[in-house]
Amino acid sequence: MDNEEAGTFLSAHEDPVSKEEMIEEMMDTYGRKVARLAYTYVKDYGKAEDIAQEVFIKCFTKLDQFRGKAALKTWIYRVTVNLCKDELKSWHTRNMTLTDRIADILKNTVASPELFVIERDAAQHIEDAVLTLPIKYREVIILFYYEDFSVAEISRLTGIRKATVKTRIRRARILLEKMLANGKGTDRDEK
């Protein structure tokens, strides 16, 4: 469902059942992606799931305010990013050590078990390196490479200038290259 469809749907159907159906469709379409995006911020699967639920609750309550100026996906991701940043600023999160790692690796059909293990380990190594990047670099890498947002969309989504987004992507690539070349990452989580 794109923003034109969403705007048409909203203007044509104002009753609660239609609103509930739209949220249900949004959850089906974007639920896993929202949880994955939230995980890249909070590094805790349980918190990411909680944030994803909160995102759709907020979208449900604010659905009548969506005007279609941005894509529906961009709007949902903006809500997700804002809730994640609020979580990271909370006292509880700042005073806790986040230790969970990504549990689900994309299922991949390969010719042999050995090749599967090699590919899985390489993907995990890259994911681990991305997750050790400072948050300002991590968010642009995830949005650009994993979620296929353009620099302009990332700029609108995060409220960061386009030039800054490009710079952060470039610096994140350099950091990742160094980490992967050294075979290790950083353990700090700068903001």
PDB file of C-alpha atoms in Angstrom, residues 5-22 63-64:
ATOM      1  CA  GLU A   5      -3.605   4.304  -1.647  1.00  0.00           C
ATOM      2  CA  ALA A   6      -3.402   5.128   2.059  1.00  0.00           C
ATOM      3  CA  GLY A   7      -4.687   8.678   1.553  1.00  0.00           C
ATOM      4  CA  THR A   8      -7.517   7.467  -0.675  1.00  0.00           C
ATOM      5  CA  PHE A   9      -8.375   4.743   1.791  1.00  0.00           C
ATOM      6  CA  LEU A  10      -8.423   7.184   4.721  1.00  0.00           C
ATOM      7  CA  SER A  11     -10.540   9.802   2.981  1.00  0.00           C
ATOM      8  CA  ALA A  12     -13.052   7.212   1.773  1.00  0.00           C
ATOM      9  CA  HIS A  13     -13.354   5.236   5.044  1.00  0.00           C
ATOM     10  CA  GLU A  14     -13.534   6.990   8.375  1.00  0.00           C
ATOM     11  CA  ASP A  15     -15.279   4.273  10.379  1.00  0.00           C
ATOM     12  CA  PRO A  16     -13.299   2.366  13.078  1.00  0.00           C
ATOM     13  CA  VAL A  17     -13.581  -0.993  11.287  1.00  0.00           C
ATOM     14  CA  SER A  18     -11.845   0.367   8.176  1.00  0.00           C
ATOM     15  CA  LYS A  19      -9.201   2.038  10.319  1.00  0.00           C
ATOM     16  CA  GLU A  20      -8.601  -1.256  12.120  1.00  0.00           C
ATOM     17  CA  GLU A  21      -8.356  -3.096   8.809  1.00  0.00           C
ATOM     18  CA  MET A  22      -5.784  -0.595   7.551  1.00  0.00           C
ATOM     19  CA  LEU A  63      -3.831   7.554  11.427  1.00  0.00           C
ATOM     20  CA  ASP A  64      -6.270  10.387  10.758  1.00  0.00           C
TER      21      ASP A  64
END
